[in-house]
Amino acid sequence: MTARAGGGVRGGGQGDARVEELLAAVRDGEAARVPGLLEPLDAAARKAALARLRELRAEVRAGKWATPPYHPNRIRSALYVAGAGCHPTAAAAASWLGSRDLLIREEDKVLALEVLGDRDPEWAADLAGRLAKRRTAAENSYPLLHGLMVRSGYTVPPTDGYVTGWAWHITDDRLVERLREDPQTPVLVAHALAMAEPPERLARTLGRRPERYWPFALRTLVEEGLLDRAQILDVCVSRLLRGGPVRNLRLPLEMVRLLAPDAEELRQRIPDWVGIAAEAPSLVAGYAQDVLVELASAELLPVGALAEMTAGVLFRTEKKLVRAQLALVGKVLAREPGAAGQLLPAVTEAFTSEDTDVQERALKLVGRHLPAVDAEVRRELAEAAGLLGPTHRQAAEQLFGADLEQEERLPYEEILPPVPEPQRLAPAATTVEELMAQLVVRRLAEEPTAFERALDGLIRHAHADRAAVVEAVREAFPLPRWEQEPHYFTHETHGIHVVLAGLLGVLDPALVDVRRTQGHGSVACLHQALSGVLDARLREAAGLVGTDALPFLLATPTWHTGAIDPLVLVDRLREYRDAGVEPAPADLAQALVRVLRADPSAGRAAGEAAALGTEPGRRLAAWLRGEATAARAVQGATADEPVQGAAADEPVASATADEPVPSTAADKPVPSTSGGGAVPGAASIRATVRFLQRDEDRTLRRLWPADRLVVGIDEHPVVRAEFPPAFQWLGGALEATPRRCTHWVEGRAQWSTVLPADREVFAACLLPTLTSSIEGDSRGTTEPLTALVEAEGPVGRAVLLALAFGLGCVDADDRLRAVDAVLVLAARGELDAQGLGAELAWLVAEGSVKPNRLADAARTAAATGAYGTVWAVLTAMLPELLAVPKPVRGLGEVLAVAADCVERCGAGGEVSGLGASASGRGSSQLVVQAKRLLGALRQGADQPPTETVRIGS
């Protein structure tokens, strides 16, 4: 479809003048004048104007109209309106109006609608449909789309973008009235409720303005009959069945609750509720279970549906849901004994539960109703009972007799994950097109290896052909924020964008020089110091990109961990020497920190580096040979030398590699484990880690480890003398004092590649965030642990503490990452299980790490087949916890995991204090599980020898 040809000015001198007047208005950014100037132009004149508008748009992209700073945005607004009126086809107009580089103000949408006033209804409807399919354009251009549909008389099928824009536009104190007035409300509401991620306005919680709360408004429309009740219920229940994050399910769940479906409405949707109970997040599954319990109580739930529901719910890990389900089945069987044949096989799903109490409840339920089943079902139940652990094996044998297969005892095999193999970083992009594809990737900074590869490629290509890269960057980043905001880089680098801005020449050179030479001061936190290393490199690169002073980067990693092969770094320095280029300070410093000083080739590389005859070569040779003052080992306060009243910078004695770790009470200073020892000849960077006593100074809130943590970086003369300011903290420039970070932690993904050869220091830098993750709502704090365990360097107290805090995190995903890190470290043969257990002991004893979270992490690790590894950690932890005067709340869960590990791996021996706990009275979980663990240890001597296998080996 094309626009109708107007009867206005047709070419010639007068037509050219009109076009020039239009273009002058666009250049001046006068969007409000555009509709009047377009009106007299016919199709030919508009076609001529469009060609000129495209040229002007390209000039704006290239930065030709960059001053004054606000002017490019005004031109873009005028271009948006003028282009809308000049394009002859709906497809071309949609492409123009949906472009990222054309700034849209609220008034621009109204102006665009005005210039499209002469188009056919079919043309307008076609344009509206095309724009509605572009999510960003639809969200930002709702008034334009709505106006096109009203004018054309056509309705466009709803899309996520259009519905999001609609919801944003009509949400105010007149929400209910606006919904009543819009004839599309039933269709748009149904789409909004079914969206994978509902519009932000709909998902808002009830606040101070209930008149803007969408669930209340939708309930009102249902009660009035404007919205079909059955349809809304169907859409909401279907959305709950599809699942997803809880935040995306709160809207449909709240709608179902507000509509309060009756028994018949619930019965009609039984299959959906069964699926929701089995698969949905805990909050939603709990509601579905309550619905089905209500139906079962009213005898409206078929036995088959209950059996399906039972199998699904018992597969879940939430104890509350599982126990409620077993109770429901028991009530139904008491009322309908004949249903045992269908329900009991579903109950056996609980036999594989990690909770022995759940196993026991399920076995007792099966035992009570076993006489009601036939022989075939009995055999099926007996076969399932073979999955029960040793704790309930005897009870199962008494229940099923000969029907239960005899247990075959095989040698225990410890299963550990494969040791991660170092992955070599791929070469830089070979073409500018490939480079641009890497640079435009969203969240590039969250992928360290991809980021380093893209940065290296940018530096190389800019050095080879700066003009070509500049042109490609202009095309790939048509509307960069750094050209719109004058102070965009004043405080942050925004990742690789600062280098792009430096390449385009829009970065203030004075700002670059100041920022790249700034240090952190003695009071900066470790997060700022870590992130500051990358910031210094990026600002340095921004000032040198595209010049002969930076042909390529020395610090580009060789391996995915961020490490650099020593011989590779020598080759790079040789290229610099041959080209007559002096290395950039931050680039060389990062390269030295990344080089593998303990690599077998380090000695040879040191010799070749010295033979280069350059100052950078000498520095590399000295760094590899460790020609510097020996640094102290990782330190901490011992039990005999408390830090009570000690200043943060006072020396604290440390435990040596041969000293046993003393047991400590909850309120005593924490001992240090072995620092692991440095590689001979390596100039290692070292850290100290200690915790102040809890009661030392309550006025400073020193109750949590985050408030008592003291991390210091040891003095390193070479770093202090030769490294640039951003690296001075690695030489001891930071003050060792307890401090809780109050700033927003960013750049966490990049931390892992800063110190790939100094694992202990990296771990010490992670401790401030990890200590905070055991409280509050911190998320994602354990993401660097994967890189930590794959890094090089000794495993000392800082690494063990990082793992210990990770296992005690509030967030389940954080704990899972910590579990993976422990298992990888064990597979590498570097896990100090006794040291990790000792750190966990005092953390649990003082209440910093919750036993239930630790039990969950330990259970997850053991379930992978690493029962022996988990037991090695727990056996070092339990004596101190069992010795405290008042039993540690929740310790029974940890003992349950320990007992399961011993039963599986056949460990023997004694645990100090276990006998006293097992001899206690009552049936608390602590007593029950202590008895279970004690019995398992006494039987452990009969277990066949243990073997260790690695997955994939």
mmCIF file with all atom_site columns, N, CA and C in Angstrom, residues 700-744:
data_model
loop_
_atom_site.group_PDB
_atom_site.id
_atom_site.type_symbol
_atom_site.label_atom_id
_atom_site.label_alt_id
_atom_site.label_comp_id
_atom_site.label_asym_id
_atom_site.label_entity_id
_atom_site.label_seq_id
_atom_site.pdbx_PDB_ins_code
_atom_site.Cartn_x
_atom_site.Cartn_y
_atom_site.Cartn_z
_atom_site.occupancy
_atom_site.B_iso_or_equiv
_atom_site.pdbx_formal_charge
_atom_site.auth_seq_id
_atom_site.auth_comp_id
_atom_site.auth_asym_id
_atom_site.auth_atom_id
_atom_site.pdbx_PDB_model_num
ATOM 1   N N  . LEU A 1 700 ? 30.092 -0.413  67.291 1.00 0.00 ? 700 LEU A N  1
ATOM 2   C CA . LEU A 1 700 ? 30.358 -0.412  65.855 1.00 0.00 ? 700 LEU A CA 1
ATOM 3   C C  . LEU A 1 700 ? 29.611 -1.538  65.143 1.00 0.00 ? 700 LEU A C  1
ATOM 4   N N  . ARG A 1 701 ? 28.595 -2.102  65.816 1.00 0.00 ? 701 ARG A N  1
ATOM 5   C CA . ARG A 1 701 ? 27.751 -3.140  65.209 1.00 0.00 ? 701 ARG A CA 1
ATOM 6   C C  . ARG A 1 701 ? 28.557 -4.363  64.816 1.00 0.00 ? 701 ARG A C  1
ATOM 7   N N  . ARG A 1 702 ? 29.594 -4.692  65.576 1.00 0.00 ? 702 ARG A N  1
ATOM 8   C CA . ARG A 1 702 ? 30.414 -5.841  65.189 1.00 0.00 ? 702 ARG A CA 1
ATOM 9   C C  . ARG A 1 702 ? 29.761 -7.135  65.664 1.00 0.00 ? 702 ARG A C  1
ATOM 10  N N  . LEU A 1 703 ? 28.619 -7.440  65.065 1.00 0.00 ? 703 LEU A N  1
ATOM 11  C CA . LEU A 1 703 ? 27.894 -8.655  65.388 1.00 0.00 ? 703 LEU A CA 1
ATOM 12  C C  . LEU A 1 703 ? 28.028 -9.674  64.271 1.00 0.00 ? 703 LEU A C  1
ATOM 13  N N  . TRP A 1 704 ? 28.073 -9.204  63.019 1.00 0.00 ? 704 TRP A N  1
ATOM 14  C CA . TRP A 1 704 ? 28.179 -10.087 61.868 1.00 0.00 ? 704 TRP A CA 1
ATOM 15  C C  . TRP A 1 704 ? 29.621 -10.121 61.368 1.00 0.00 ? 704 TRP A C  1
ATOM 16  N N  . PRO A 1 705 ? 30.017 -11.206 60.732 1.00 0.00 ? 705 PRO A N  1
ATOM 17  C CA . PRO A 1 705 ? 31.386 -11.285 60.196 1.00 0.00 ? 705 PRO A CA 1
ATOM 18  C C  . PRO A 1 705 ? 31.741 -10.128 59.275 1.00 0.00 ? 705 PRO A C  1
ATOM 19  N N  . ALA A 1 706 ? 30.766 -9.622  58.525 1.00 0.00 ? 706 ALA A N  1
ATOM 20  C CA . ALA A 1 706 ? 31.054 -8.517  57.607 1.00 0.00 ? 706 ALA A CA 1
ATOM 21  C C  . ALA A 1 706 ? 31.542 -7.284  58.341 1.00 0.00 ? 706 ALA A C  1
ATOM 22  N N  . ASP A 1 707 ? 31.118 -7.106  59.601 1.00 0.00 ? 707 ASP A N  1
ATOM 23  C CA . ASP A 1 707 ? 31.539 -5.950  60.382 1.00 0.00 ? 707 ASP A CA 1
ATOM 24  C C  . ASP A 1 707 ? 32.846 -6.202  61.129 1.00 0.00 ? 707 ASP A C  1
ATOM 25  N N  . ARG A 1 708 ? 33.265 -7.448  61.210 1.00 0.00 ? 708 ARG A N  1
ATOM 26  C CA . ARG A 1 708 ? 34.460 -7.795  61.979 1.00 0.00 ? 708 ARG A CA 1
ATOM 27  C C  . ARG A 1 708 ? 35.622 -8.235  61.107 1.00 0.00 ? 708 ARG A C  1
ATOM 28  N N  . LEU A 1 709 ? 35.381 -8.342  59.815 1.00 0.00 ? 709 LEU A N  1
ATOM 29  C CA . LEU A 1 709 ? 36.405 -8.812  58.884 1.00 0.00 ? 709 LEU A CA 1
ATOM 30  C C  . LEU A 1 709 ? 37.499 -7.771  58.694 1.00 0.00 ? 709 LEU A C  1
ATOM 31  N N  . VAL A 1 710 ? 38.731 -8.209  58.793 1.00 0.00 ? 710 VAL A N  1
ATOM 32  C CA . VAL A 1 710 ? 39.882 -7.349  58.530 1.00 0.00 ? 710 VAL A CA 1
ATOM 33  C C  . VAL A 1 710 ? 40.739 -8.048  57.472 1.00 0.00 ? 710 VAL A C  1
ATOM 34  N N  . VAL A 1 711 ? 40.815 -7.447  56.307 1.00 0.00 ? 711 VAL A N  1
ATOM 35  C CA . VAL A 1 711 ? 41.637 -7.974  55.216 1.00 0.00 ? 711 VAL A CA 1
ATOM 36  C C  . VAL A 1 711 ? 42.732 -6.966  54.915 1.00 0.00 ? 711 VAL A C  1
ATOM 37  N N  . GLY A 1 712 ? 43.952 -7.428  54.906 1.00 0.00 ? 712 GLY A N  1
ATOM 38  C CA . GLY A 1 712 ? 45.068 -6.568  54.566 1.00 0.00 ? 712 GLY A CA 1
ATOM 39  C C  . GLY A 1 712 ? 45.933 -7.207  53.495 1.00 0.00 ? 712 GLY A C  1
ATOM 40  N N  . ILE A 1 713 ? 46.474 -6.391  52.632 1.00 0.00 ? 713 ILE A N  1
ATOM 41  C CA . ILE A 1 713 ? 47.402 -6.874  51.608 1.00 0.00 ? 713 ILE A CA 1
ATOM 42  C C  . ILE A 1 713 ? 48.813 -6.575  52.089 1.00 0.00 ? 713 ILE A C  1
ATOM 43  N N  . ASP A 1 714 ? 49.660 -7.596  52.100 1.00 0.00 ? 714 ASP A N  1
ATOM 44  C CA . ASP A 1 714 ? 51.018 -7.442  52.619 1.00 0.00 ? 714 ASP A CA 1
ATOM 45  C C  . ASP A 1 714 ? 51.855 -6.473  51.769 1.00 0.00 ? 714 ASP A C  1
ATOM 46  N N  . GLU A 1 715 ? 52.830 -5.886  52.409 1.00 0.00 ? 715 GLU A N  1
ATOM 47  C CA . GLU A 1 715 ? 53.737 -4.979  51.705 1.00 0.00 ? 715 GLU A CA 1
ATOM 48  C C  . GLU A 1 715 ? 54.487 -5.725  50.595 1.00 0.00 ? 715 GLU A C  1
ATOM 49  N N  . HIS A 1 716 ? 54.550 -5.095  49.440 1.00 0.00 ? 716 HIS A N  1
ATOM 50  C CA . HIS A 1 716 ? 55.279 -5.671  48.307 1.00 0.00 ? 716 HIS A CA 1
ATOM 51  C C  . HIS A 1 716 ? 56.079 -4.541  47.667 1.00 0.00 ? 716 HIS A C  1
ATOM 52  N N  . PRO A 1 717 ? 57.370 -4.441  47.983 1.00 0.00 ? 717 PRO A N  1
ATOM 53  C CA . PRO A 1 717 ? 58.177 -3.308  47.512 1.00 0.00 ? 717 PRO A CA 1
ATOM 54  C C  . PRO A 1 717 ? 58.164 -3.116  45.999 1.00 0.00 ? 717 PRO A C  1
ATOM 55  N N  . VAL A 1 718 ? 58.200 -4.197  45.243 1.00 0.00 ? 718 VAL A N  1
ATOM 56  C CA . VAL A 1 718 ? 58.239 -4.073  43.782 1.00 0.00 ? 718 VAL A CA 1
ATOM 57  C C  . VAL A 1 718 ? 56.966 -3.429  43.272 1.00 0.00 ? 718 VAL A C  1
ATOM 58  N N  . VAL A 1 719 ? 55.821 -3.867  43.802 1.00 0.00 ? 719 VAL A N  1
ATOM 59  C CA . VAL A 1 719 ? 54.542 -3.294  43.374 1.00 0.00 ? 719 VAL A CA 1
ATOM 60  C C  . VAL A 1 719 ? 54.476 -1.815  43.730 1.00 0.00 ? 719 VAL A C  1
ATOM 61  N N  . ARG A 1 720 ? 54.885 -1.475  44.947 1.00 0.00 ? 720 ARG A N  1
ATOM 62  C CA . ARG A 1 720 ? 54.810 -0.088  45.383 1.00 0.00 ? 720 ARG A CA 1
ATOM 63  C C  . ARG A 1 720 ? 55.753 0.804   44.578 1.00 0.00 ? 720 ARG A C  1
ATOM 64  N N  . ALA A 1 721 ? 56.879 0.252   44.129 1.00 0.00 ? 721 ALA A N  1
ATOM 65  C CA . ALA A 1 721 ? 57.880 1.072   43.444 1.00 0.00 ? 721 ALA A CA 1
ATOM 66  C C  . ALA A 1 721 ? 57.638 1.171   41.941 1.00 0.00 ? 721 ALA A C  1
ATOM 67  N N  . GLU A 1 722 ? 57.117 0.125   41.310 1.00 0.00 ? 722 GLU A N  1
ATOM 68  C CA . GLU A 1 722 ? 57.109 0.058   39.852 1.00 0.00 ? 722 GLU A CA 1
ATOM 69  C C  . GLU A 1 722 ? 55.726 0.037   39.217 1.00 0.00 ? 722 GLU A C  1
ATOM 70  N N  . PHE A 1 723 ? 54.673 -0.253  39.982 1.00 0.00 ? 723 PHE A N  1
ATOM 71  C CA . PHE A 1 723 ? 53.351 -0.386  39.398 1.00 0.00 ? 723 PHE A CA 1
ATOM 72  C C  . PHE A 1 723 ? 52.612 0.950   39.451 1.00 0.00 ? 723 PHE A C  1
ATOM 73  N N  . PRO A 1 724 ? 51.684 1.193   38.496 1.00 0.00 ? 724 PRO A N  1
ATOM 74  C CA . PRO A 1 724 ? 50.925 2.454   38.481 1.00 0.00 ? 724 PRO A CA 1
ATOM 75  C C  . PRO A 1 724 ? 49.968 2.547   39.670 1.00 0.00 ? 724 PRO A C  1
ATOM 76  N N  . PRO A 1 725 ? 49.399 3.731   39.915 1.00 0.00 ? 725 PRO A N  1
ATOM 77  C CA . PRO A 1 725 ? 48.582 3.948   41.117 1.00 0.00 ? 725 PRO A CA 1
ATOM 78  C C  . PRO A 1 725 ? 47.436 2.964   41.295 1.00 0.00 ? 725 PRO A C  1
ATOM 79  N N  . ALA A 1 726 ? 46.762 2.572   40.220 1.00 0.00 ? 726 ALA A N  1
ATOM 80  C CA . ALA A 1 726 ? 45.612 1.674   40.352 1.00 0.00 ? 726 ALA A CA 1
ATOM 81  C C  . ALA A 1 726 ? 45.985 0.305   40.882 1.00 0.00 ? 726 ALA A C  1
ATOM 82  N N  . PHE A 1 727 ? 47.293 -0.035  40.857 1.00 0.00 ? 727 PHE A N  1
ATOM 83  C CA . PHE A 1 727 ? 47.756 -1.343  41.318 1.00 0.00 ? 727 PHE A CA 1
ATOM 84  C C  . PHE A 1 727 ? 48.463 -1.260  42.673 1.00 0.00 ? 727 PHE A C  1
ATOM 85  N N  . GLN A 1 728 ? 48.555 -0.067  43.243 1.00 0.00 ? 728 GLN A N  1
ATOM 86  C CA . GLN A 1 728 ? 49.316 0.101   44.467 1.00 0.00 ? 728 GLN A CA 1
ATOM 87  C C  . GLN A 1 728 ? 48.735 -0.694  45.637 1.00 0.00 ? 728 GLN A C  1
ATOM 88  N N  . TRP A 1 729 ? 47.420 -0.924  45.605 1.00 0.00 ? 729 TRP A N  1
ATOM 89  C CA . TRP A 1 729 ? 46.800 -1.676  46.702 1.00 0.00 ? 729 TRP A CA 1
ATOM 90  C C  . TRP A 1 729 ? 47.348 -3.091  46.795 1.00 0.00 ? 729 TRP A C  1
ATOM 91  N N  . LEU A 1 730 ? 47.846 -3.632  45.693 1.00 0.00 ? 730 LEU A N  1
ATOM 92  C CA . LEU A 1 730 ? 48.430 -4.970  45.709 1.00 0.00 ? 730 LEU A CA 1
ATOM 93  C C  . LEU A 1 730 ? 49.795 -4.982  46.393 1.00 0.00 ? 730 LEU A C  1
ATOM 94  N N  . GLY A 1 731 ? 50.294 -3.813  46.692 1.00 0.00 ? 731 GLY A N  1
ATOM 95  C CA . GLY A 1 731 ? 51.553 -3.719  47.423 1.00 0.00 ? 731 GLY A CA 1
ATOM 96  C C  . GLY A 1 731 ? 51.375 -3.278  48.851 1.00 0.00 ? 731 GLY A C  1
ATOM 97  N N  . GLY A 1 732 ? 50.126 -3.251  49.341 1.00 0.00 ? 732 GLY A N  1
ATOM 98  C CA . GLY A 1 732 ? 49.881 -2.912  50.736 1.00 0.00 ? 732 GLY A CA 1
ATOM 99  C C  . GLY A 1 732 ? 49.460 -1.481  50.954 1.00 0.00 ? 732 GLY A C  1
ATOM 100 N N  . ALA A 1 733 ? 48.922 -0.797  49.936 1.00 0.00 ? 733 ALA A N  1
ATOM 101 C CA . ALA A 1 733 ? 48.558 0.611   50.093 1.00 0.00 ? 733 ALA A CA 1
ATOM 102 C C  . ALA A 1 733 ? 47.257 0.804   50.853 1.00 0.00 ? 733 ALA A C  1
ATOM 103 N N  . LEU A 1 734 ? 46.418 -0.237  50.925 1.00 0.00 ? 734 LEU A N  1
ATOM 104 C CA . LEU A 1 734 ? 45.135 -0.106  51.613 1.00 0.00 ? 734 LEU A CA 1
ATOM 105 C C  . LEU A 1 734 ? 45.309 -0.305  53.111 1.00 0.00 ? 734 LEU A C  1
ATOM 106 N N  . GLU A 1 735 ? 44.540 0.438   53.870 1.00 0.00 ? 735 GLU A N  1
ATOM 107 C CA . GLU A 1 735 ? 44.566 0.315   55.328 1.00 0.00 ? 735 GLU A CA 1
ATOM 108 C C  . GLU A 1 735 ? 43.796 -0.934  55.746 1.00 0.00 ? 735 GLU A C  1
ATOM 109 N N  . ALA A 1 736 ? 44.408 -1.771  56.571 1.00 0.00 ? 736 ALA A N  1
ATOM 110 C CA . ALA A 1 736 ? 43.762 -3.001  57.039 1.00 0.00 ? 736 ALA A CA 1
ATOM 111 C C  . ALA A 1 736 ? 42.872 -2.671  58.227 1.00 0.00 ? 736 ALA A C  1
ATOM 112 N N  . THR A 1 737 ? 41.618 -2.457  57.963 1.00 0.00 ? 737 THR A N  1
ATOM 113 C CA . THR A 1 737 ? 40.673 -2.090  59.015 1.00 0.00 ? 737 THR A CA 1
ATOM 114 C C  . THR A 1 737 ? 39.315 -2.670  58.664 1.00 0.00 ? 737 THR A C  1
ATOM 115 N N  . PRO A 1 738 ? 38.500 -2.988  59.642 1.00 0.00 ? 738 PRO A N  1
ATOM 116 C CA . PRO A 1 738 ? 37.171 -3.532  59.325 1.00 0.00 ? 738 PRO A CA 1
ATOM 117 C C  . PRO A 1 738 ? 36.311 -2.469  58.677 1.00 0.00 ? 738 PRO A C  1
ATOM 118 N N  . ARG A 1 739 ? 35.661 -2.815  57.609 1.00 0.00 ? 739 ARG A N  1
ATOM 119 C CA . ARG A 1 739 ? 34.773 -1.878  56.932 1.00 0.00 ? 739 ARG A CA 1
ATOM 120 C C  . ARG A 1 739 ? 33.710 -2.676  56.174 1.00 0.00 ? 739 ARG A C  1
ATOM 121 N N  . ARG A 1 740 ? 32.491 -2.227  56.262 1.00 0.00 ? 740 ARG A N  1
ATOM 122 C CA . ARG A 1 740 ? 31.400 -2.822  55.495 1.00 0.00 ? 740 ARG A CA 1
ATOM 123 C C  . ARG A 1 740 ? 31.156 -1.948  54.266 1.00 0.00 ? 740 ARG A C  1
ATOM 124 N N  . CYS A 1 741 ? 31.191 -2.543  53.110 1.00 0.00 ? 741 CYS A N  1
ATOM 125 C CA . CYS A 1 741 ? 31.015 -1.779  51.878 1.00 0.00 ? 741 CYS A CA 1
ATOM 126 C C  . CYS A 1 741 ? 29.571 -1.296  51.785 1.00 0.00 ? 741 CYS A C  1
ATOM 127 N N  . THR A 1 742 ? 29.397 -0.023  51.478 1.00 0.00 ? 742 THR A N  1
ATOM 128 C CA . THR A 1 742 ? 28.060 0.560   51.388 1.00 0.00 ? 742 THR A CA 1
ATOM 129 C C  . THR A 1 742 ? 27.692 0.938   49.960 1.00 0.00 ? 742 THR A C  1
ATOM 130 N N  . HIS A 1 743 ? 28.586 0.700   49.013 1.00 0.00 ? 743 HIS A N  1
ATOM 131 C CA . HIS A 1 743 ? 28.313 1.090   47.637 1.00 0.00 ? 743 HIS A CA 1
ATOM 132 C C  . HIS A 1 743 ? 27.739 -0.089  46.863 1.00 0.00 ? 743 HIS A C  1
ATOM 133 N N  . TRP A 1 744 ? 27.175 0.210   45.714 1.00 0.00 ? 744 TRP A N  1
ATOM 134 C CA . TRP A 1 744 ? 26.640 -0.824  44.827 1.00 0.00 ? 744 TRP A CA 1
ATOM 135 C C  . TRP A 1 744 ? 27.804 -1.551  44.167 1.00 0.00 ? 744 TRP A C  1
#
